[in-house]
Coordinates of C-alpha atoms in Angstrom, one line a residue:
Chain A
M1137 CA 111.0 95.3 103.5
R1138 CA 107.9 95.8 105.6
D1139 CA 104.9 96.3 103.4
L1140 CA 103.3 99.7 103.9
F1141 CA 99.7 99.1 104.6
L1142 CA 97.2 101.3 103.0
S1143 CA 93.8 101.8 104.6
N1144 CA 90.6 101.3 102.5
C1145 CA 89.5 104.9 103.1
E1146 CA 92.8 106.2 101.6
K1147 CA 92.4 104.0 98.5
N1148 CA 88.8 104.8 98.0
F1149 CA 89.3 108.5 98.5
I1150 CA 92.2 108.7 96.0
Q1151 CA 90.4 106.6 93.4
K1152 CA 87.3 108.8 93.7
I1153 CA 89.1 112.1 93.7
V1154 CA 91.2 111.1 90.7
S1155 CA 88.1 110.0 88.7
E1156 CA 86.5 113.3 89.5
G1157 CA 89.4 115.1 87.8
H1158 CA 91.3 116.4 90.9
R1159 CA 94.4 115.4 92.7
L1160 CA 95.1 115.5 96.3
D1161 CA 97.7 118.3 96.2
G1162 CA 95.7 120.4 93.8
R1163 CA 97.8 119.7 90.7
N1164 CA 96.4 119.0 87.2
Y1165 CA 96.8 115.5 85.7
N1166 CA 99.9 116.4 83.8
E1167 CA 101.5 118.8 86.2
S1168 CA 104.8 117.9 87.9
R1169 CA 106.0 118.9 91.3
K1170 CA 108.7 121.5 91.7
L1171 CA 112.1 120.3 90.5
N1172 CA 115.3 121.5 92.1
I1173 CA 118.9 120.6 91.3
T1174 CA 121.8 121.6 93.4
F1175 CA 125.5 120.7 92.8
G1176 CA 128.0 119.9 95.5
S1177 CA 131.6 121.0 95.9
D1178 CA 133.0 118.0 94.0
Y1179 CA 132.5 117.3 90.3
G1180 CA 129.6 114.9 89.7
S1181 CA 127.8 115.3 93.0
C1182 CA 124.3 116.7 93.1
I1183 CA 121.1 116.6 95.1
V1184 CA 117.8 116.5 93.1
T1185 CA 114.5 117.2 94.8
L1186 CA 111.2 116.6 93.2
G1187 CA 108.5 117.8 95.6
E1188 CA 109.4 116.0 98.8
T1189 CA 111.4 113.2 97.1
K1190 CA 115.1 113.8 97.4
V1191 CA 117.9 111.9 95.8
L1192 CA 121.7 112.3 96.1
A1193 CA 124.0 111.2 93.3
Q1194 CA 127.7 111.0 93.3
V1195 CA 130.0 110.0 90.4
T1196 CA 133.4 108.6 91.0
C1197 CA 136.0 107.1 88.6
E1198 CA 138.9 104.7 88.9
V1199 CA 141.3 103.0 86.5
V1200 CA 140.5 99.3 85.9
Q1201 CA 141.2 96.6 83.4
P1202 CA 138.6 96.5 80.6
K1203 CA 136.2 93.6 80.0
Q1204 CA 137.6 90.9 77.6
I1205 CA 134.8 91.3 75.1
R1206 CA 135.1 95.1 74.9
P1207 CA 138.8 95.8 75.3
N1208 CA 138.6 99.4 74.1
E1209 CA 135.6 100.6 76.1
G1210 CA 135.3 102.1 79.6
I1211 CA 132.8 100.8 82.2
L1212 CA 129.7 102.5 83.5
Y1213 CA 128.3 101.2 86.8
I1214 CA 125.2 102.4 88.5
N1215 CA 124.4 101.6 92.1
V1216 CA 121.2 102.5 93.9
E1217 CA 120.9 102.6 97.7
I1218 CA 117.7 102.9 99.7
S1219 CA 118.1 103.2 103.4
P1220 CA 115.6 103.6 106.3
M1221 CA 116.2 107.3 106.0
A1222 CA 114.1 107.4 102.8
A1223 CA 111.0 105.9 104.5
P1224 CA 110.6 103.9 107.6
Q1225 CA 109.4 100.7 105.8
F1226 CA 112.9 100.1 104.3
E1227 CA 115.5 98.1 106.1
A1228 CA 119.2 98.8 106.0
N1229 CA 121.5 96.7 103.7
R1230 CA 118.6 94.7 102.3
Q1231 CA 118.0 94.1 98.6
T1232 CA 114.4 95.0 97.9
D1233 CA 112.3 94.6 94.8
L1234 CA 112.2 98.3 94.4
L1235 CA 115.9 98.6 94.6
V1236 CA 116.6 96.0 92.0
Y1237 CA 113.9 97.5 89.8
M1238 CA 115.3 101.0 90.0
N1239 CA 118.8 99.8 89.4
R1240 CA 117.7 97.9 86.3
L1241 CA 115.7 100.8 85.0
L1242 CA 118.6 103.2 85.4
E1243 CA 121.0 100.8 83.8
K1244 CA 118.7 100.4 80.8
C1245 CA 118.2 104.1 80.5
Y1246 CA 121.9 105.1 80.7
K1247 CA 124.0 102.1 79.8
D1248 CA 121.8 100.4 77.2
S1249 CA 120.8 103.6 75.4
K1250 CA 124.6 104.2 74.9
C1251 CA 124.3 107.8 75.9
I1252 CA 127.9 107.9 77.2
D1253 CA 130.8 107.6 74.9
L1254 CA 132.5 104.6 76.5
E1255 CA 135.3 104.5 74.0
S1256 CA 136.5 107.9 75.1
L1257 CA 137.1 106.4 78.5
C1258 CA 139.8 104.1 77.2
I1259 CA 143.4 104.8 78.3
V1260 CA 145.4 101.8 77.0
V1261 CA 143.5 99.1 75.0
E1262 CA 143.1 95.8 76.8
E1263 CA 144.9 97.2 79.8
K1264 CA 143.6 100.3 81.4
V1265 CA 140.2 102.1 81.1
W1266 CA 138.2 104.5 83.2
S1267 CA 135.4 102.9 85.2
I1268 CA 132.7 105.4 86.1
R1269 CA 130.5 104.6 89.0
V1270 CA 127.3 106.4 89.8
D1271 CA 126.1 106.1 93.4
V1272 CA 122.5 107.1 93.8
K1273 CA 121.2 107.4 97.3
V1274 CA 117.6 108.0 98.1
I1275 CA 117.3 110.5 100.9
N1276 CA 113.6 110.9 101.1
H1277 CA 110.9 108.8 99.4
D1278 CA 107.7 110.5 98.4
G1279 CA 106.9 108.8 95.2
N1280 CA 108.3 108.9 91.7
L1281 CA 111.7 107.7 92.7
V1282 CA 112.6 106.6 89.2
E1283 CA 112.2 110.1 87.7
C1284 CA 114.1 111.8 90.5
A1285 CA 116.9 109.2 90.5
S1286 CA 117.2 109.5 86.7
I1287 CA 117.5 113.3 86.8
A1288 CA 120.1 112.9 89.5
T1289 CA 122.1 110.4 87.5
L1290 CA 121.9 112.5 84.4
S1291 CA 122.9 115.7 86.0
S1292 CA 125.8 114.2 88.0
L1293 CA 127.1 112.4 84.9
A1294 CA 126.9 115.6 82.9
H1295 CA 128.5 117.5 85.7
F1296 CA 131.3 115.1 86.3
K1297 CA 134.8 115.7 85.1
R1298 CA 137.5 113.1 85.2
P1299 CA 141.2 113.9 85.6
D1300 CA 143.3 114.4 82.5
I1301 CA 146.0 111.9 81.6
T1302 CA 149.2 112.0 79.5
R1303 CA 150.8 109.0 78.0
S1304 CA 154.5 108.8 77.5
G1305 CA 155.6 105.5 76.1
D1306 CA 154.4 102.8 78.4
S1307 CA 153.7 104.9 81.4
V1308 CA 150.5 106.8 82.0
I1309 CA 150.4 109.9 84.2
I1310 CA 147.1 110.9 85.9
H1311 CA 147.2 114.6 86.6
T1312 CA 145.6 116.1 89.7
L1313 CA 142.9 118.7 89.2
S1314 CA 145.4 121.5 90.0
E1315 CA 147.9 120.4 87.4
K1316 CA 145.6 120.1 84.5
D1317 CA 142.0 121.0 83.9
P1318 CA 139.8 117.9 84.1
I1319 CA 137.9 116.6 81.1
P1320 CA 134.1 116.4 81.1
T1321 CA 132.3 113.2 80.2
V1322 CA 131.0 113.0 76.6
L1323 CA 127.3 112.5 76.4
F1324 CA 125.7 111.8 73.0
H1325 CA 122.2 112.5 74.3
Y1326 CA 120.5 113.1 77.6
P1327 CA 117.9 110.6 78.5
V1328 CA 115.4 111.2 81.3
C1329 CA 112.8 108.9 82.7
S1330 CA 109.3 110.1 83.6
T1331 CA 106.7 108.2 85.5
F1332 CA 103.0 108.1 84.9
A1333 CA 100.4 106.5 87.1
I1334 CA 97.5 104.9 85.2
Y1335 CA 94.1 105.0 86.8
N1336 CA 91.0 103.2 85.5
S1337 CA 93.1 102.4 82.4
D1338 CA 92.5 105.8 80.8
I1339 CA 93.6 108.5 83.2
L1340 CA 97.3 109.4 83.2
L1341 CA 98.8 111.2 86.2
S1342 CA 102.3 112.5 85.7
D1343 CA 104.7 112.6 88.6
P1344 CA 102.6 110.7 91.1
N1345 CA 103.4 111.1 94.7
F1346 CA 103.8 108.2 97.1
L1347 CA 100.1 107.8 97.9
E1348 CA 99.0 108.0 94.3
E1349 CA 101.7 105.5 93.3
S1350 CA 100.8 103.0 96.0
V1351 CA 97.0 103.3 95.4
C1352 CA 97.3 102.7 91.7
T1353 CA 99.4 99.6 92.0
S1354 CA 97.4 98.1 94.9
S1355 CA 94.1 96.4 94.6
T1356 CA 91.0 97.4 96.6
E1357 CA 88.9 94.9 98.4
E1358 CA 86.5 94.4 95.4
E1359 CA 89.5 93.9 93.1
S1360 CA 88.1 96.7 91.0
N1361 CA 91.5 98.3 90.6
I1362 CA 93.0 95.9 88.2
N1363 CA 93.2 98.7 85.7
G1364 CA 95.9 100.7 87.5
G1365 CA 99.7 100.6 86.9
L1366 CA 102.8 102.6 86.6
L1367 CA 104.3 103.5 83.2
V1368 CA 107.9 104.7 83.0
V1369 CA 108.9 106.4 79.8
G1370 CA 112.6 107.2 79.2
M1371 CA 113.2 109.9 76.5
N1372 CA 116.1 112.1 75.4
Q1373 CA 116.0 115.7 74.3
Y1374 CA 115.5 114.7 70.6
K1375 CA 112.2 113.1 71.6
E1376 CA 113.5 109.6 71.1
V1377 CA 112.2 106.9 73.3
C1378 CA 115.0 105.1 75.2
L1379 CA 113.0 103.1 77.7
L1380 CA 109.4 101.9 78.2
D1381 CA 108.4 100.0 81.3
L1382 CA 105.1 99.0 82.7
T1383 CA 104.3 97.6 86.2
G1384 CA 100.8 96.7 87.3
A1385 CA 98.0 95.9 85.0
A1386 CA 98.1 95.3 81.2
I1387 CA 97.1 98.2 79.0
Y1388 CA 94.1 97.6 76.7
N1389 CA 94.3 101.0 75.2
T1390 CA 97.2 101.9 72.9
N1391 CA 96.3 105.5 73.0
I1392 CA 97.4 105.8 76.6
V1393 CA 101.0 104.9 75.7
H1394 CA 101.0 107.4 72.9
K1395 CA 99.6 110.1 75.2
A1396 CA 102.2 109.3 77.8
I1397 CA 105.0 109.5 75.2
M1398 CA 103.8 112.8 73.9
N1399 CA 103.5 114.1 77.4
A1400 CA 107.0 112.8 78.3
A1401 CA 108.6 114.4 75.2
D1402 CA 107.9 117.9 76.3
K1403 CA 108.7 117.3 79.9
C1404 CA 112.0 115.6 79.1
K1405 CA 113.1 118.4 76.9
D1406 CA 112.4 121.0 79.6
I1407 CA 114.3 118.9 82.1
V1408 CA 117.3 118.5 79.9
D1409 CA 117.3 122.2 79.1
L1410 CA 117.3 123.0 82.8
V1411 CA 120.1 120.5 83.5
K1412 CA 122.2 122.0 80.7
K1413 CA 121.5 125.5 81.8
L1414 CA 122.4 124.8 85.4
I1415 CA 125.6 123.0 84.5
A1416 CA 126.7 125.9 82.3
S1417 CA 126.0 128.4 85.1
D1418 CA 127.7 126.1 87.6
D1419 CA 130.8 125.9 85.4
N1420 CA 130.9 129.7 85.1
L1421 CA 130.8 130.1 88.8
R1422 CA 133.5 127.5 89.3
Q1423 CA 135.8 129.4 86.9
K1424 CA 135.3 132.5 88.9
R1425 CA 136.4 130.4 92.0
V1426 CA 133.1 130.8 93.8
K1427 CA 132.7 128.2 96.5
I1428 CA 129.8 125.9 95.7
N1429 CA 128.5 123.3 98.1
F1430 CA 125.3 121.8 99.4
S1431 CA 125.1 124.3 102.2
D1432 CA 123.4 126.6 99.8
I1433 CA 120.3 124.4 100.1
I1434 CA 119.8 125.2 103.7
T1435 CA 118.2 128.6 104.2
T1436 CA 115.7 129.7 106.7
E1437 CA 113.3 130.4 103.9
H1438 CA 113.7 126.8 102.6
K1439 CA 112.4 125.3 105.7
M1440 CA 109.3 127.5 105.7
S1441 CA 108.7 127.1 102.0
L1442 CA 108.9 123.3 102.2
C1443 CA 106.3 123.2 104.8
K1444 CA 104.0 126.0 103.6
K1445 CA 104.0 125.9 99.8
D1446 CA 104.2 122.2 99.0
L1447 CA 101.4 120.9 101.1
N1448 CA 100.4 117.3 100.5
I1449 CA 96.8 118.1 100.6
K1450 CA 95.9 121.3 98.8
L1451 CA 93.0 122.9 97.0
K1452 CA 93.5 123.9 93.4
N1453 CA 93.3 127.7 93.9
Y1454 CA 95.0 127.8 97.3
N1455 CA 97.9 130.2 97.5
V1456 CA 100.0 130.8 100.6
D1457 CA 100.6 134.4 99.7
N1458 CA 96.9 135.3 100.0
I1459 CA 96.9 134.6 103.6
T1460 CA 98.2 137.9 104.9
K1461 CA 96.1 139.9 102.6
I1462 CA 92.8 139.6 104.4
D1463 CA 93.9 140.7 107.8
D1464 CA 91.4 143.6 107.9
S1465 CA 88.5 141.2 108.7
D1466 CA 90.3 139.8 111.8
E1467 CA 88.1 141.6 114.3
E1468 CA 85.0 140.5 112.6
M1469 CA 86.2 137.0 112.6
E1470 CA 86.9 137.0 116.3
K1471 CA 83.3 137.9 116.9
N1472 CA 82.4 134.9 114.7
C1473 CA 84.4 132.7 116.8
M1474 CA 82.6 133.7 119.9
E1475 CA 79.3 132.8 118.3
I1476 CA 78.0 129.3 118.6
S1477 CA 78.9 127.3 115.5
K1478 CA 76.4 127.1 112.7
Y1479 CA 76.9 123.4 112.6
D1480 CA 76.8 120.9 115.4
V1481 CA 80.5 119.9 115.3
V1482 CA 81.7 117.8 118.2
S1483 CA 85.4 117.6 118.6
A1484 CA 86.0 113.9 119.0
A1485 CA 89.6 114.5 119.9
I1486 CA 89.1 115.6 123.5
Q1487 CA 91.2 113.5 125.8
H1488 CA 88.9 111.3 127.8
T1489 CA 91.1 109.5 130.3
A1490 CA 90.0 106.8 132.6
E1491 CA 90.8 109.1 135.6
M1492 CA 88.4 111.7 134.4
F1493 CA 85.5 109.3 134.3
S1494 CA 86.2 107.9 137.6
K1495 CA 86.1 111.4 139.1
K1496 CA 82.7 111.9 137.5
G1497 CA 81.5 108.7 139.1
G1498 CA 80.3 107.4 135.7
S1499 CA 81.2 103.8 136.1
K1500 CA 78.5 101.8 137.9
W1501 CA 80.5 98.7 138.3
I1502 CA 82.9 100.3 140.6
E1503 CA 80.1 101.6 142.8
I1504 CA 78.4 98.3 143.2
S1505 CA 81.6 96.6 144.1
S1506 CA 82.4 99.3 146.7
D1507 CA 78.8 98.8 148.2
S1508 CA 79.3 95.1 148.5
D1509 CA 82.6 95.7 150.3
E1510 CA 80.8 97.8 152.9
D1511 CA 78.3 95.0 153.4
Chain B
M885 CA 126.6 123.5 127.5
K886 CA 124.5 125.1 130.2
V887 CA 121.0 126.0 129.1
T888 CA 117.9 127.6 130.6
I889 CA 114.2 127.3 129.9
E890 CA 112.9 128.3 126.5
D891 CA 116.4 127.9 125.0
V892 CA 117.1 125.9 121.8
V893 CA 118.9 122.8 123.1
L894 CA 120.9 120.0 121.7
P895 CA 121.7 116.5 123.0
S896 CA 124.4 116.5 125.8
D897 CA 123.3 120.0 127.0
Q898 CA 122.9 120.3 130.7
C899 CA 120.3 122.2 132.7
E900 CA 121.2 123.3 136.2
E901 CA 117.9 125.0 136.8
I902 CA 116.1 121.6 136.9
V903 CA 118.7 120.2 139.3
K904 CA 118.2 123.1 141.6
A905 CA 114.4 122.7 141.5
G906 CA 114.9 119.0 142.2
E907 CA 116.7 119.7 145.4
S908 CA 113.7 121.5 146.9
G909 CA 111.0 119.3 145.7
R910 CA 109.8 116.7 143.2
V911 CA 110.4 117.4 139.5
I912 CA 108.8 115.7 136.5
L913 CA 111.0 115.1 133.5
G914 CA 109.2 114.8 130.2
P915 CA 110.4 113.6 126.8
G916 CA 113.9 114.5 125.8
L917 CA 115.3 114.8 129.3
R918 CA 117.3 112.2 131.2
K919 CA 118.6 112.1 134.7
E920 CA 122.2 110.9 135.2
I921 CA 124.3 110.8 138.3
D922 CA 125.9 114.2 137.6
G923 CA 122.9 116.2 136.5
V924 CA 120.0 116.4 134.1
F925 CA 120.9 115.9 130.5
I926 CA 119.1 116.8 127.3
V927 CA 118.9 113.9 124.8
K928 CA 116.8 115.5 122.0
A929 CA 117.2 118.6 119.9
G930 CA 114.4 121.1 120.4
V931 CA 113.2 123.8 122.7
L932 CA 113.3 123.3 126.5
K933 CA 109.9 124.0 128.0
K934 CA 108.6 124.3 131.5
R935 CA 105.2 124.1 133.0
S936 CA 104.7 125.4 136.5
P937 CA 105.4 124.2 139.1
N938 CA 107.7 121.3 138.2
T939 CA 107.3 119.8 134.8
Y940 CA 110.1 120.0 132.2
W941 CA 110.3 118.7 128.7
V942 CA 111.9 119.2 125.3
E943 CA 109.7 120.1 122.4
S944 CA 111.1 118.7 119.2
Y945 CA 109.9 117.9 115.7
Q946 CA 109.1 114.3 115.4
K947 CA 107.3 112.0 113.0
R948 CA 107.8 108.6 114.6
Y949 CA 105.3 107.7 117.2
V950 CA 106.3 106.2 120.5
P951 CA 103.2 104.6 122.1
S952 CA 102.2 106.0 125.5
R953 CA 99.4 105.1 127.8
S954 CA 95.9 106.7 127.5
E955 CA 96.6 108.5 124.3
N956 CA 94.0 108.5 121.6
V957 CA 95.4 107.1 118.3
I958 CA 94.3 106.2 114.8
G959 CA 95.4 102.9 113.4
V960 CA 94.9 100.7 110.4
V961 CA 93.8 97.1 110.8
V962 CA 96.4 95.0 109.1
Q963 CA 95.7 91.5 110.2
K964 CA 93.1 89.4 111.9
A965 CA 94.7 86.8 114.2
G966 CA 92.2 84.7 116.1
D967 CA 90.4 86.9 118.5
I968 CA 92.6 90.0 118.2
F969 CA 93.2 92.5 115.4
R970 CA 96.7 93.7 114.7
V971 CA 96.6 97.5 114.2
D972 CA 99.4 99.6 112.6
I973 CA 99.7 102.7 114.7
G974 CA 102.9 104.0 113.2
G975 CA 105.0 102.8 116.1
S976 CA 107.9 100.3 115.9
C977 CA 105.5 97.4 116.1
T978 CA 101.8 96.8 115.6
A979 CA 99.3 97.2 118.5
S980 CA 96.8 94.5 119.4
L981 CA 93.1 95.2 119.6
S982 CA 90.7 92.6 121.1
Y983 CA 87.4 92.1 119.3
L984 CA 85.8 92.3 122.7
S985 CA 86.9 95.8 123.3
F986 CA 84.2 97.4 121.1
E987 CA 80.9 98.8 122.3
G988 CA 78.3 96.0 122.7
A989 CA 80.7 93.3 121.5
T990 CA 80.3 89.8 122.9
K991 CA 81.7 86.5 122.0
K992 CA 78.7 85.8 119.8
N993 CA 78.2 89.4 118.5
R994 CA 81.5 90.2 116.9
P995 CA 82.2 93.7 115.6
A996 CA 82.3 94.1 111.8
V997 CA 86.0 95.1 111.3
K998 CA 87.7 94.4 108.1
I999 CA 91.3 94.4 107.2
G1000 CA 92.2 97.9 106.0
D1001 CA 89.7 99.6 108.2
V1002 CA 90.7 102.7 110.1
V1003 CA 90.0 102.6 113.9
Y1004 CA 90.1 105.3 116.5
G1005 CA 91.1 104.0 119.9
K1006 CA 92.8 104.6 123.1
M1007 CA 96.2 103.1 124.2
L1008 CA 95.4 100.8 127.1
N1009 CA 98.8 99.5 127.7
A1010 CA 102.1 100.8 126.3
S1011 CA 105.1 99.5 128.2
K1012 CA 108.5 99.4 126.6
D1013 CA 108.9 95.7 126.4
M1014 CA 105.4 94.5 125.4
E1015 CA 103.1 94.8 122.5
P1016 CA 101.0 97.9 122.9
E1017 CA 97.3 97.3 123.4
L1018 CA 94.4 99.3 122.0
V1019 CA 90.8 99.5 123.1
C1020 CA 87.8 101.1 121.4
V1021 CA 85.6 101.5 124.6
D1022 CA 86.0 103.7 127.7
S1023 CA 85.8 102.4 131.3
D1024 CA 82.0 102.6 131.1
G1025 CA 81.9 100.2 128.1
K1026 CA 80.7 103.1 125.9
K1027 CA 82.3 103.8 122.6
N1028 CA 82.7 107.5 123.2
Y1029 CA 83.4 108.4 119.6
M1030 CA 85.9 105.6 119.3
G1031 CA 85.6 102.6 117.0
V1032 CA 85.8 102.1 113.2
L1033 CA 85.9 105.3 111.1
E1034 CA 83.9 104.9 108.0
D1035 CA 84.7 106.6 104.6
G1036 CA 86.5 109.9 104.8
F1037 CA 90.2 110.3 104.4
M1038 CA 93.2 109.7 106.6
F1039 CA 96.5 111.4 106.3
K1040 CA 99.8 111.5 108.3
C1041 CA 101.4 114.6 109.7
S1042 CA 104.1 115.4 112.3
L1043 CA 103.3 114.8 116.0
N1044 CA 103.9 118.5 116.7
L1045 CA 101.0 119.4 114.4
I1046 CA 98.6 117.1 116.3
R1047 CA 99.6 118.6 119.6
K1048 CA 99.2 122.1 118.2
I1049 CA 95.7 121.6 116.8
L1050 CA 94.5 119.8 119.9
N1051 CA 95.7 122.7 122.1
P1052 CA 92.6 124.5 123.4
K1053 CA 94.3 127.8 122.6
C1054 CA 94.7 126.9 118.9
P1055 CA 92.1 128.8 116.8
L1056 CA 92.1 126.3 113.9
I1057 CA 89.1 124.1 114.8
A1058 CA 87.2 127.0 116.3
S1059 CA 87.4 129.0 113.1
L1060 CA 87.0 126.0 110.8
K1061 CA 83.8 124.8 112.4
N1062 CA 82.0 128.0 111.5
E1063 CA 82.7 127.6 107.8
W1064 CA 81.5 124.3 106.8
P1065 CA 80.4 121.0 108.5
F1066 CA 83.0 118.3 108.8
E1067 CA 84.0 115.4 111.1
M1068 CA 87.5 114.9 112.3
A1069 CA 89.5 112.6 114.5
A1070 CA 93.1 113.4 115.5
G1071 CA 95.3 110.6 116.8
M1072 CA 98.3 111.4 118.9
N1073 CA 100.3 109.1 116.6
G1074 CA 100.4 111.7 113.8
R1075 CA 97.4 110.7 111.9
I1076 CA 94.3 112.7 111.2
W1077 CA 91.0 111.3 109.8
I1078 CA 88.6 113.8 108.2
K1079 CA 85.3 113.6 106.5
A1080 CA 83.1 116.2 105.0
N1081 CA 80.1 116.4 102.7
S1082 CA 82.1 116.5 99.5
M1083 CA 85.6 115.6 98.3
R1084 CA 86.5 119.3 97.9
E1085 CA 85.4 120.1 101.4
T1086 CA 87.4 117.2 102.7
I1087 CA 90.5 118.4 100.9
A1088 CA 89.9 121.9 102.2
V1089 CA 89.9 120.6 105.8
G1090 CA 93.2 118.8 105.2
N1091 CA 94.6 121.8 103.5
A1092 CA 93.8 124.0 106.5
I1093 CA 95.2 121.5 109.0
L1094 CA 98.5 121.1 107.2
G1095 CA 98.8 124.8 106.4
S1096 CA 98.5 125.7 110.1
E1097 CA 101.7 123.8 111.1
Y1098 CA 104.0 126.9 111.0
A1099 CA 101.4 129.6 111.1
S1100 CA 100.6 132.0 114.0
N1101 CA 97.1 132.3 115.4
E1102 CA 96.3 135.3 113.3
E1103 CA 97.6 133.6 110.2
I1104 CA 95.5 130.5 110.9
K1105 CA 92.3 132.6 111.2
S1106 CA 92.9 134.4 107.9
M1107 CA 93.9 131.1 106.2
C1108 CA 90.6 129.5 107.3
N1109 CA 88.7 132.5 105.9
N1110 CA 90.7 132.3 102.7
I1111 CA 90.0 128.6 102.2
A1112 CA 86.4 129.1 102.9
S1113 CA 86.1 131.8 100.3
I1114 CA 87.9 129.6 97.7
L1115 CA 85.5 126.9 98.5
A1116 CA 82.4 129.1 98.3
G1117 CA 83.7 130.8 95.1
H1118 CA 84.0 127.5 93.3
N1119 CA 80.8 126.0 94.5
S1120 CA 78.6 128.9 93.4

């Protein structure tokens, strides 16, 4: 993976602006970006967007032999993929630290917290069990991949239904979806990860975007930023902590973890409620045989809303809808434009090409050389 | 499919109009068009544009920069290697910038450029098979606004937005400069550097620039007014 290089001015600006109590996109410290979950036509496929970050998750199942030590339990397998589509600095088919880190976090959050009833996935003890595989693909990377991927994993797992089976003696029949209604996966609880960026060892930013994430983990030239880091808190809807992970600097202040957990508890509950609600309404629609697929995401308004409402750089009170309201002052403004600017602003962006200067005869070197030629 | 000027085009579309124009005189094919034996093909998705008398190109949404000669770009110094700096300009590979190509720089008097600095320069050389080369002086040896950009903030945007705000017909800079003082440098590689008196004003400039990407001229004017009033309301 090519390292993405941050300029000093970006680092300093973000540091300064965060310590002044603002964020680049006008959010408050504990405000998240807009979350959107869409389900695909298959069971267990969904796209989750968190601001500009976008993750696709797909759950599949197959019948395999169980592990020797756990003969009566199914298998859960989570696989994360990051391609150059997510961000240009990633390379295809290459294991990166981020990928391994995300894979491990998701496994901790969903496998080790025992949220899935693996015993219900057993078909014949020691012979056949269901193996459930979650493929998480990062489509766009704009920070907070862990949270987005965990929501995608959770909603696809909760949405997934495996085919029904009947056992008659030694043989096992797997029914197709048209023969028998499929069975949903049993989830004991719904864990969700949420990420916090720590600045100056006492400021917590929830749902950091890519720039905030990379600034708080990188060090500035004076090494003054050893106090930044990323804290991932995994929690379920009963406000139980399933996962705690810190990258970056050590925390000197225990209050900050406490604050993060309190913060995450409310957030996770809201997210889980949303996931449950969406799955219920999706189920309803499917029973009415309404066609559901990802094409619902693409609307003309969607394109505009992405570009206009979720600006990366935004003032706190800025609202797109206000723009059209003050059209009556247009004529007045045009007069203003004709006036000379109050401030002496020079546009440094005018294209000065070499040809333009040679036309003006600006370069003295050329003139001298041409003189000497004549001599 | 046959297409005409101002159509929305897709790769593999063909334009006969250009071929006809080519029979009577010279034609310049811009980005997104390619000449093959049996006609002119479109190789990018976008809108086919024409500029009289004979220039054709496809206008498409793009974020990745392809270096091209004599364009002004903004880059980040990523490495010092002997007497050149390696500058990340968002292209497929880094550009090289000699320490001698700054105003007043000599072998003894080296410019103060650190790793991580943002430089505004001009592409001197951008051939397909070689490392692009950047300079921070014009042909007179003057810096001409180029060089290291101090402080401020740099952000990335699409290449289309850069072209839009640099267009003389775009009212964005004209209406912004009446509201509050700021400095700005726009690189054709999709990076904009801005600096204003306060953090809030800097953000406001960035907000206005990004907000103008899909806005019409009238909307841009009212948006600038709107932002200025937010800024004034909060300051007072």
